[in-house]
């Protein structure tokens, strides 16, 4: 208790100097909080951007290989494909089952395949998605982003992205030939043009009614895949695994398809850790140098204490406690200021309503930074404490 | 009477890289409990050195010493520190008060620090000691707000806080004007009478020395005479 009083008295004896020291510590903490909130915010934003327009879990049929009958007569062998058509036949019950799983928002049956849109001399490759009209916007926010026409997916109508429309010079109400990789074709009418801002979607995807897609891909009853959307994208690997176990179908989570995003996120987080480390090091240096200076200024006082038998432990602990107090106060002030800074930066919005910095003010690592700062400041005080404890009492008296 | 301090054949040689400075050369004497003794000698005769050795702040090069019937010649630093705190009191030429603390806190410090607690009883005792040295109205002043003589009296009160058996005072009046010096000396004398605290006071002022029970004369690192 008396130690705390002495440490406190020392810190408050020179208010300006202590205020500067605490400001220095707080500044390091602000840097720490800012970079932590930014890295975390960036991760959330990137994940949201990525998962906002793709399926979180994709369910596909397993490749089934029929047993091969050994030909009795080698010369009678005919080229028979042993691979069956890949499709999910009982998709209605599967969709119902998946949509009842906790964490699942919706599951969309899809017939997907490759094809071309042909308009006179212009030909463009497309990925055709045959879907139920009411599930148009389950995976990507298409309906919201229709820029021309409307989100009409009745039989024979086609929805395409703005880039694709531009490439083919297509406009609303115009007919175009859709030719698929099963070598079928039909005339469809462009009813809507969307633009969600993701090039790969805006320039490649063509939405078709599920029923119109069936004859084009030779799939009278099954579908080629299910796209599942979750409330929490981070749960995708778990849910994918659970689904695979229950259905014996093949599942893929969005994380498997976006390894480069995971790599980018972990690279970002190592960069963040490095900056956090530098912030901590600068805090330690600031505290150590200030306290070291104070031990030199108080050398004769310390010597006199030692002369009347105050233990080295007591002297050392007074300086350690000064470090702890500076670390705690500086840490808390810095955390508060950092939170304020993050909130302010978060409140500055771009024209489209999103913040200029993808910062997450509530994810600044506040408890972590306060504990680390207190710990760092105590470690920083160790050297000055040692120096103080080793002051020779005679040195002070002889002055 | 029991000897509170026995010094036997103490030698002190300061050694630096090249030079050896012999300062004490076979000093022996005894102090009995309750005595008020002056240590006299010209500047550079080794008074401060001898007091530092007796006060367990400095080790002798050779010789034996016992304090309170305990051989203290070879104590380790932490034991010396504890011994100083419990049994010795120091008053130096410069007051050496802690500037961030009040007179009362300075006086109580030697008791509060080892207990890690500044108790009400300690505050009261510190107040009483300050009253004894005539500073009843300055108890809660910061030490920087006191005059030189007042500071030295606070230092005396501080030396008495843990009821020491022996107080070592190294030219306690050296920085004070004559009148203040005599007052400070008088205070020590009163405490010596009333508490039977033993005092060893170094000085080169014969008038101060005259107020002590007897005088130890130091000359060229040896005791010249005791009278
Ligand atoms: N740390 C030291 N190193 C070398 N010589 C010292 C040291 N301390 C004191 N001396 C020498 O010892 C002698 C006695 O000093 P001191 O005990 O202070 O004398 P006094 O207090 O009687 O004036 C002086 O000559 C001084 O220079
Ligand atoms: Mg001297």
XYZ file of C-alpha atoms and ligand atoms in Angstrom:
654
model
C 0.000 0.000 0.000
C 2.709 2.472 0.984
C 4.569 1.472 -2.202
C 1.587 2.591 -4.241
C 1.488 5.875 -2.362
C 5.171 6.528 -3.045
C 4.851 5.545 -6.712
C 1.796 7.771 -7.066
C 3.533 10.664 -5.327
C 6.495 10.362 -7.669
C 4.273 10.369 -10.720
C 2.204 13.307 -9.555
C 5.213 15.331 -8.402
C 5.903 16.384 -11.980
C 2.508 16.509 -13.631
C 3.687 17.810 -16.998
C 6.368 15.178 -17.397
C 4.025 12.387 -16.375
C 1.309 13.738 -18.682
C 3.769 13.675 -21.582
C 4.819 10.137 -20.715
C 1.223 8.962 -20.559
C 0.474 10.779 -23.818
C 3.378 8.938 -25.441
C 2.059 5.601 -24.223
C -1.503 6.498 -25.244
C -0.327 7.425 -28.733
C 1.230 4.005 -29.186
C -2.004 2.453 -27.963
C -4.033 4.535 -30.446
C -1.824 3.243 -33.262
C -2.323 -0.299 -31.996
C -6.095 0.088 -31.750
C -6.359 1.749 -35.152
C -4.419 -0.925 -36.976
C -6.266 -3.708 -35.143
C -9.684 -2.229 -35.953
C -8.628 -1.639 -39.558
C -7.273 -5.143 -40.150
C -10.327 -6.720 -38.536
C -12.666 -4.392 -40.422
C -10.899 -5.130 -43.679
C -11.285 -8.855 -43.064
C -14.999 -8.469 -42.343
C -15.550 -6.245 -45.384
C -13.586 -8.466 -47.744
C -15.378 -11.533 -46.464
C -18.727 -9.817 -46.826
C -17.914 -8.587 -50.314
C -16.805 -12.025 -51.341
C -19.583 -13.997 -49.721
C -22.285 -11.481 -50.591
C -22.656 -12.649 -54.189
C -21.587 -16.278 -54.112
C -22.985 -19.474 -52.668
C -21.663 -20.246 -49.206
C -22.013 -23.964 -49.717
C -22.474 -25.727 -53.055
C -24.010 -29.208 -53.143
C -23.204 -31.358 -56.160
C -23.895 -34.936 -57.148
C -21.082 -37.363 -56.719
C -19.625 -38.751 -59.918
C -21.232 -42.174 -60.277
C -19.414 -44.807 -62.254
C -21.481 -47.751 -63.396
C -19.923 -51.187 -63.250
C -18.243 -52.033 -66.518
C -19.253 -55.249 -68.174
C -16.196 -56.979 -69.505
C -16.645 -57.568 -73.190
C -16.395 -61.261 -74.143
C -15.168 -60.451 -77.537
C -12.459 -57.828 -77.649
C -13.373 -56.846 -81.145
C -17.016 -56.294 -80.252
C -16.147 -53.534 -77.781
C -18.032 -50.313 -78.443
C -17.230 -46.942 -76.919
C -19.842 -46.846 -74.167
C -19.615 -44.122 -71.584
C -19.613 -45.542 -68.097
C -20.220 -42.168 -66.509
C -23.827 -41.364 -65.832
C -25.256 -37.899 -66.220
C -24.350 -35.942 -63.090
C -27.510 -34.712 -61.482
C -29.420 -34.514 -58.204
C -32.696 -36.267 -58.749
C -34.544 -35.902 -55.454
C -33.713 -32.210 -55.095
C -37.141 -31.102 -53.782
C -36.845 -33.076 -50.555
C -33.169 -32.163 -50.302
C -33.942 -28.431 -50.528
C -36.586 -28.816 -47.845
C -34.184 -30.711 -45.602
C -31.340 -28.214 -46.045
C -33.555 -25.194 -45.496
C -34.539 -26.631 -42.131
C -30.957 -26.821 -40.939
C -30.040 -24.185 -38.383
C -27.914 -21.406 -39.892
C -29.232 -21.944 -43.420
C -31.013 -18.981 -45.006
C -32.008 -20.603 -48.290
C -31.060 -23.327 -50.721
C -31.490 -22.821 -54.471
C -31.711 -25.680 -56.978
C -29.844 -24.837 -60.174
C -29.340 -26.272 -63.606
C -26.045 -24.894 -64.677
C -24.077 -25.334 -67.821
C -22.079 -23.602 -70.478
C -23.458 -22.062 -73.620
C -23.256 -19.248 -76.113
C -25.442 -16.301 -76.839
C -25.572 -15.766 -80.574
C -26.816 -12.582 -82.134
C -26.028 -12.328 -85.802
C -22.275 -12.365 -86.118
C -21.736 -11.704 -82.383
C -21.173 -14.721 -80.147
C -20.468 -14.622 -76.415
C -19.815 -17.523 -74.040
C -22.080 -17.622 -70.995
C -22.678 -19.656 -67.884
C -26.355 -20.439 -67.900
C -28.160 -20.752 -64.567
C -31.618 -22.229 -64.680
C -33.428 -21.326 -61.468
C -36.846 -20.921 -59.917
C -37.906 -17.273 -60.420
C -38.671 -16.676 -56.734
C -35.100 -17.663 -55.805
C -33.448 -15.261 -58.221
C -31.745 -13.210 -55.528
C -30.855 -15.956 -53.056
C -27.175 -16.043 -53.986
C -26.379 -12.605 -55.440
C -28.592 -9.508 -55.083
C -29.782 -9.568 -58.711
C -33.334 -8.220 -58.370
C -32.106 -5.191 -56.457
C -29.576 -4.403 -59.130
C -31.623 -4.638 -62.303
C -30.677 -1.514 -64.246
C -32.930 -2.016 -67.264
C -36.148 -3.943 -67.704
C -37.215 -6.033 -64.743
C -36.399 -9.204 -62.861
C -38.792 -11.253 -64.973
C -37.901 -14.917 -65.209
C -40.996 -16.288 -66.897
C -40.554 -19.040 -69.476
C -38.387 -17.970 -72.365
C -37.068 -14.833 -70.799
C -33.407 -14.159 -70.042
C -31.643 -11.962 -67.493
C -28.097 -10.918 -68.324
C -25.426 -8.685 -66.866
C -24.713 -5.225 -68.190
C -21.259 -6.081 -69.539
C -22.628 -9.028 -71.496
C -25.460 -6.869 -72.863
C -22.940 -4.293 -73.910
C -20.652 -6.838 -75.616
C -23.548 -8.171 -77.694
C -25.270 -4.839 -78.142
C -28.376 -6.336 -76.565
C -31.251 -4.391 -75.099
C -34.536 -5.107 -73.340
C -37.104 -6.994 -75.369
C -34.616 -8.167 -77.977
C -34.427 -11.831 -78.952
C -31.198 -13.798 -78.895
C -30.254 -17.398 -79.590
C -29.063 -19.427 -76.619
C -27.015 -22.478 -77.632
C -25.908 -24.891 -74.931
C -23.054 -27.363 -74.638
C -25.627 -30.180 -75.093
C -26.020 -28.795 -78.620
C -29.563 -27.532 -78.107
C -30.705 -24.056 -78.850
C -33.695 -21.820 -78.481
C -34.683 -18.255 -79.005
C -35.037 -16.314 -75.759
C -35.909 -12.692 -74.998
C -33.858 -10.358 -72.833
C -36.215 -9.125 -70.086
C -33.796 -7.594 -67.643
C -30.239 -6.319 -67.438
C -28.518 -6.267 -64.068
C -25.290 -4.815 -62.783
C -24.031 -5.992 -59.387
C -20.521 -4.607 -59.830
C -18.686 -7.935 -59.948
C -17.201 -8.309 -63.419
C -17.317 -12.104 -63.549
C -21.055 -12.046 -62.874
C -21.979 -9.006 -64.966
C -20.190 -10.363 -68.021
C -20.733 -14.149 -67.855
C -23.954 -15.162 -66.130
C -27.285 -15.574 -67.854
C -30.328 -16.434 -65.726
C -33.074 -18.573 -67.181
C -36.219 -20.099 -65.800
C -35.542 -23.607 -64.437
C -38.194 -25.089 -66.678
C -36.826 -23.409 -69.805
C -33.383 -24.724 -68.920
C -34.459 -28.417 -68.716
C -34.720 -29.190 -72.454
C -31.653 -27.076 -73.177
C -29.501 -29.252 -70.897
C -31.287 -32.598 -71.302
C -32.328 -32.693 -67.660
C -36.037 -33.596 -67.539
C -36.225 -33.894 -63.754
C -32.934 -33.446 -61.851
C -30.851 -30.388 -61.181
C -27.110 -30.022 -61.464
C -26.418 -28.408 -58.107
C -27.801 -26.625 -55.064
C -26.480 -23.271 -53.887
C -26.869 -22.726 -50.146
C -26.774 -19.361 -48.401
C -26.017 -19.139 -44.660
C -26.621 -16.487 -42.032
C -22.964 -16.710 -40.978
C -20.553 -17.384 -43.858
C -17.869 -18.486 -41.402
C -19.973 -21.569 -40.616
C -19.721 -22.801 -44.218
C -17.040 -25.478 -43.717
C -18.933 -26.953 -40.747
C -22.263 -27.003 -42.523
C -20.679 -28.354 -45.699
C -19.230 -31.217 -43.719
C -22.496 -31.924 -41.929
C -24.353 -31.952 -45.256
C -21.861 -34.287 -46.836
C -22.206 -36.679 -43.925
C -26.016 -36.646 -44.126
C -26.549 -36.831 -47.886
C -23.482 -38.506 -49.361
C -23.434 -35.734 -51.946
C -20.339 -33.706 -52.621
C -20.224 -30.306 -50.927
C -17.861 -27.372 -51.182
C -17.624 -24.366 -48.913
C -16.875 -20.909 -50.264
C -13.588 -20.959 -48.394
C -12.383 -23.900 -50.485
C -13.138 -21.928 -53.632
C -11.477 -18.738 -52.390
C -8.138 -19.838 -51.045
C -6.521 -16.654 -52.304
C -8.863 -14.589 -50.131
C -7.814 -16.612 -47.090
C -4.176 -16.066 -48.054
C -4.724 -12.329 -48.460
C -6.466 -12.125 -45.096
C -3.682 -13.937 -43.298
C -1.060 -11.763 -45.019
C -2.974 -8.713 -43.840
C -3.169 -10.020 -40.337
C 0.601 -10.647 -40.225
C 1.181 -7.093 -41.416
C -1.134 -5.953 -38.638
C 0.756 -8.010 -36.060
C 4.010 -6.434 -37.152
C 2.618 -2.921 -36.703
C 1.136 -3.938 -33.340
C 4.564 -5.202 -32.323
C 6.196 -1.911 -33.313
C 3.580 0.024 -31.353
C 4.341 -2.114 -28.289
C 8.087 -1.711 -28.692
C 7.754 2.055 -28.893
C 5.607 2.043 -25.744
C 8.241 0.012 -23.914
C 11.004 2.362 -25.054
C 9.066 5.469 -24.028
C 8.329 4.092 -20.548
C 11.819 2.707 -20.002
C 13.575 5.928 -20.975
C 11.272 8.151 -18.912
C 11.638 6.004 -15.804
C 15.359 5.620 -16.299
C 15.637 9.399 -16.422
C 13.604 9.621 -13.245
C 15.889 7.171 -11.421
C 18.863 9.344 -12.313
C 17.103 12.491 -11.158
C 16.164 10.802 -7.898
C 19.504 9.108 -7.326
C 20.344 10.990 -4.151
C 16.833 10.528 -2.726
C 17.041 6.823 -3.415
C 20.464 6.726 -1.801
C 19.144 8.384 1.326
C 16.273 5.900 1.539
C 18.758 3.091 1.221
C 20.898 4.661 3.975
C 18.135 4.441 6.505
C 17.553 0.876 5.556
C 14.756 0.897 2.997
C 15.182 -2.403 1.176
C 16.221 -2.721 -2.446
C 12.970 -4.568 -3.041
C 10.942 -1.609 -1.857
C 12.878 0.831 -4.044
C 12.562 -1.445 -7.089
C 8.858 -1.984 -6.528
C 8.204 1.772 -6.421
C 9.552 2.031 -9.972
C 7.782 -1.107 -11.177
C 4.519 0.297 -9.842
C 5.138 3.594 -11.617
C 5.482 1.585 -14.820
C 2.286 -0.309 -14.083
C 0.347 2.884 -13.329
C 1.614 4.611 -16.459
C 0.805 1.516 -18.521
C -2.719 1.174 -17.151
C -3.610 4.853 -17.374
C -1.926 5.335 -20.754
C -3.480 2.096 -21.993
C -6.989 3.109 -20.981
C -6.713 6.663 -22.282
C -5.204 5.366 -25.520
C -7.904 2.721 -25.898
C -10.607 5.326 -25.370
C -8.984 7.768 -27.801
C -8.428 4.963 -30.298
C -12.074 3.969 -30.062
C -13.059 7.597 -30.633
C -10.763 7.829 -33.653
C -12.155 4.605 -35.121
C -15.751 5.742 -34.568
C -14.973 9.039 -36.249
C -13.263 7.400 -39.238
C -16.152 4.946 -39.454
C -18.616 7.842 -39.576
C -16.987 9.429 -42.633
C -18.882 7.906 -45.556
C -18.241 7.751 -49.252
C -20.878 8.805 -51.784
C -22.277 5.257 -51.874
C -22.791 5.219 -48.117
C -19.941 2.907 -47.144
C -17.211 4.263 -44.825
C -13.993 5.582 -46.447
C -12.037 3.109 -44.344
C -13.425 -0.391 -43.794
C -12.745 -0.047 -40.082
C -14.457 -2.070 -37.333
C -14.466 0.235 -34.251
C -15.741 -2.476 -31.928
C -12.873 -4.794 -32.922
C -9.907 -2.688 -31.799
C -8.567 -5.345 -29.404
C -9.117 -3.032 -26.446
C -8.686 -5.467 -23.557
C -5.705 -7.004 -25.300
C -3.994 -3.672 -25.825
C -4.592 -2.499 -22.242
C -3.175 -5.731 -20.807
C -0.253 -5.738 -23.233
C 0.534 -2.108 -22.449
C 0.417 -2.694 -18.696
C 2.633 -5.745 -19.111
C 5.008 -3.919 -21.467
C 5.269 -0.951 -19.117
C 6.069 -3.214 -16.178
C 8.780 -4.920 -18.239
C 10.029 -1.511 -19.315
C 10.257 -0.477 -15.657
C 12.461 -3.450 -14.807
C 15.674 -1.812 -15.968
C 15.080 1.522 -14.168
C 13.964 -0.405 -11.074
C 17.198 -2.364 -11.097
C 19.224 0.807 -11.516
C 17.355 2.414 -8.623
C 17.758 -0.591 -6.347
C 21.500 -0.628 -6.938
C 22.122 3.002 -5.984
C 24.889 3.148 -3.381
C 23.679 5.088 -0.334
C 27.126 6.615 0.196
C 27.086 8.171 -3.236
C 24.072 10.259 -2.240
C 25.394 11.255 1.148
C 28.812 12.364 -0.036
C 27.356 14.874 -2.499
C 27.017 -0.375 31.468
C 27.010 -2.384 28.243
C 28.928 -1.370 25.162
C 26.553 -0.501 22.370
C 29.365 -0.214 19.847
C 32.793 -1.848 19.831
C 35.273 -0.913 17.133
C 38.494 -2.942 17.072
C 41.491 -2.069 14.995
C 39.545 -0.784 11.992
C 41.572 -0.066 8.880
C 40.241 1.520 5.719
C 42.174 1.882 2.504
C 40.403 3.292 -0.562
C 41.748 1.573 -3.641
C 41.327 2.899 -7.134
C 43.087 1.633 -10.250
C 46.397 3.253 -9.469
C 46.364 4.893 -6.079
C 45.777 3.558 -2.618
C 44.455 6.048 -0.066
C 44.867 4.844 3.489
C 42.279 6.714 5.574
C 41.852 4.779 8.823
C 44.771 2.997 10.340
C 43.844 0.887 13.353
C 40.968 2.670 15.059
C 39.552 1.171 18.269
C 36.970 2.539 20.682
C 33.762 1.669 22.545
C 30.495 3.514 23.079
C 28.299 2.780 26.111
C 24.528 2.997 25.887
C 23.233 6.505 26.533
C 26.420 8.373 25.771
C 26.601 11.565 23.715
C 30.005 11.551 22.053
C 31.725 13.953 19.685
C 34.029 12.772 16.900
C 36.509 15.561 16.331
C 39.138 16.035 13.689
C 40.251 18.313 10.908
C 38.700 18.045 7.474
C 39.967 14.935 5.677
C 40.892 13.139 8.890
C 38.414 10.313 8.178
C 35.409 11.242 10.347
C 32.842 10.589 7.599
C 34.591 7.388 6.618
C 34.517 6.112 10.186
C 30.833 7.020 10.623
C 29.990 5.249 7.338
C 31.735 2.107 8.554
C 30.039 2.258 11.944
C 26.724 2.922 10.137
C 27.136 -0.207 7.981
C 27.205 1.906 4.826
C 30.806 1.045 4.049
C 32.980 -1.995 4.729
C 36.268 -1.699 6.558
C 39.389 -3.061 4.902
C 40.316 -4.846 8.120
C 39.277 -4.968 11.751
C 36.262 -6.098 13.717
C 33.109 -4.342 14.780
C 30.124 -5.269 16.876
C 26.904 -3.389 17.384
C 24.473 -4.314 20.187
C 26.662 -7.308 21.027
C 26.276 -8.618 17.504
C 29.302 -9.103 15.274
C 28.437 -7.057 12.219
C 31.778 -7.269 10.443
C 30.617 -9.643 7.741
C 26.901 -8.993 7.314
C 25.449 -9.175 3.795
C 23.960 -6.057 2.219
C 20.322 -6.954 2.910
C 21.137 -7.746 6.549
C 23.055 -4.487 6.881
C 20.117 -2.618 5.380
C 17.728 -4.214 7.835
C 20.087 -3.514 10.746
C 20.337 0.139 9.745
C 16.584 0.392 9.568
C 15.915 -1.209 12.948
C 18.791 -0.058 15.122
C 20.562 2.957 13.612
C 19.601 6.534 12.920
C 21.388 8.892 10.537
C 21.671 12.658 10.388
C 23.880 14.038 7.648
C 25.360 17.424 6.941
C 22.828 17.952 4.178
C 19.329 17.158 5.375
C 18.489 14.812 2.459
C 14.742 14.969 2.935
C 12.468 13.499 0.264
C 11.144 16.582 -1.534
C 7.800 15.136 -2.605
C 6.743 14.305 0.937
C 5.590 16.311 3.927
C 7.628 16.643 7.105
C 5.430 14.025 8.771
C 5.746 11.597 5.849
C 9.513 12.048 5.757
C 9.744 11.233 9.462
C 7.436 8.206 9.179
C 9.115 6.856 6.024
C 11.656 4.545 7.760
C 8.763 2.838 9.571
C 6.193 2.882 6.757
C 8.353 1.432 3.980
C 9.379 -1.848 5.672
C 5.749 -2.447 6.687
C 4.439 -1.258 3.323
C 1.874 0.703 5.269
C 1.735 4.182 6.742
C -0.378 3.481 9.807
C -2.214 5.968 12.007
C 0.143 5.097 14.877
C 3.155 5.919 12.701
C 1.636 9.241 11.685
C 1.015 10.050 15.317
C 4.527 9.134 16.392
C 5.968 11.200 13.542
C 3.851 14.134 14.695
C 5.089 13.751 18.277
C 8.719 13.618 17.155
C 8.242 16.782 15.105
C 6.691 18.411 18.123
C 9.757 17.439 20.164
C 12.093 19.133 17.727
C 9.883 22.218 17.803
C 8.076 21.789 14.510
C 4.521 21.159 15.731
C 3.229 23.832 13.371
C 5.101 22.516 10.316
C 3.975 18.895 10.402
C 2.139 18.922 7.098
C 4.469 21.228 5.197
C 6.288 19.824 2.203
C 9.982 19.551 2.982
C 10.705 22.103 0.259
C 8.701 24.660 2.245
C 11.007 24.468 5.282
C 14.125 26.446 6.184
C 17.560 24.829 6.517
C 17.394 24.516 10.315
C 13.837 23.189 10.150
C 14.840 20.595 7.588
C 17.731 19.447 9.756
C 15.358 19.075 12.696
C 12.998 17.003 10.512
C 16.024 14.855 9.657
C 16.708 14.351 13.380
C 13.089 13.375 13.952
C 13.351 10.927 11.055
C 16.514 9.412 12.545
C 14.570 8.756 15.762
C 11.453 7.263 14.141
C 12.321 3.597 14.647
C 13.676 4.165 18.204
C 17.303 3.533 17.234
C 19.930 2.424 19.709
C 22.577 4.560 18.072
C 22.275 7.795 16.105
C 25.176 8.729 13.840
C 25.331 12.414 12.980
C 27.909 13.585 10.426
C 28.507 17.309 10.881
C 24.791 17.902 11.495
C 25.349 21.597 12.096
C 27.820 22.050 9.254
C 25.359 23.702 6.897
C 23.629 25.836 9.537
C 24.454 29.228 10.979
C 25.900 29.184 14.524
C 22.679 29.993 16.342
C 20.624 27.382 14.467
C 23.488 24.936 14.871
C 23.404 25.285 18.657
C 19.617 24.831 18.673
C 19.888 21.611 16.678
C 22.658 20.414 19.006
C 20.494 21.244 22.023
C 17.660 19.173 20.599
C 19.908 16.141 20.244
C 21.117 16.620 23.756
C 17.553 16.671 25.121
C 16.660 13.506 23.254
C 19.845 11.878 24.550
C 18.853 12.738 28.117
C 15.215 11.780 27.856
C 15.409 8.647 25.711
C 18.942 7.524 26.583
C 19.605 7.293 22.855
C 23.330 7.007 22.118
C 24.749 9.688 19.808
C 28.017 9.795 17.894
C 28.350 13.258 16.374
C 31.187 14.277 14.087
C 32.128 17.939 14.020
C 35.093 20.201 13.733
C 33.406 22.867 15.834
C 34.919 22.815 19.381
C 31.854 24.540 20.830
C 29.566 21.812 19.585
C 32.041 19.212 20.836
C 32.103 20.888 24.229
C 28.428 20.071 24.751
C 29.065 16.319 24.491
C 29.914 13.861 27.283
C 33.384 13.336 25.817
C 35.313 13.711 22.572
C 37.165 11.281 20.326
C 39.967 13.073 18.480
C 40.862 11.688 15.062
C 44.202 12.564 13.513
C 45.940 10.997 10.506
C 43.677 7.958 10.547
C 44.252 7.212 14.214
C 42.619 8.137 17.473
C 44.766 10.889 18.854
C 43.119 11.094 22.259
C 39.811 10.661 24.046
C 38.892 13.266 26.674
N 35.444 6.963 -1.971
C 36.671 7.448 -1.708
N 37.723 7.142 -2.505
C 38.943 7.605 -2.253
N 39.252 8.399 -1.216
C 38.256 8.759 -0.388
C 36.920 8.302 -0.588
N 36.161 8.825 0.409
C 36.977 9.555 1.165
N 38.221 9.519 0.709
C 39.375 10.168 1.288
O 39.450 9.809 2.624
C 39.902 10.902 3.390
C 38.962 11.134 4.566
O 37.718 11.577 4.085
P 36.491 11.832 5.044
O 36.240 10.599 5.803
O 35.410 12.394 4.266
O 37.105 12.936 6.027
P 36.302 13.964 6.941
O 34.893 13.552 7.000
O 37.016 13.864 8.266
O 36.530 15.287 6.326
C 39.998 12.088 2.481
O 41.342 12.301 2.158
C 39.235 11.671 1.272
O 39.807 12.225 0.113
Mg 33.200 14.589 6.443
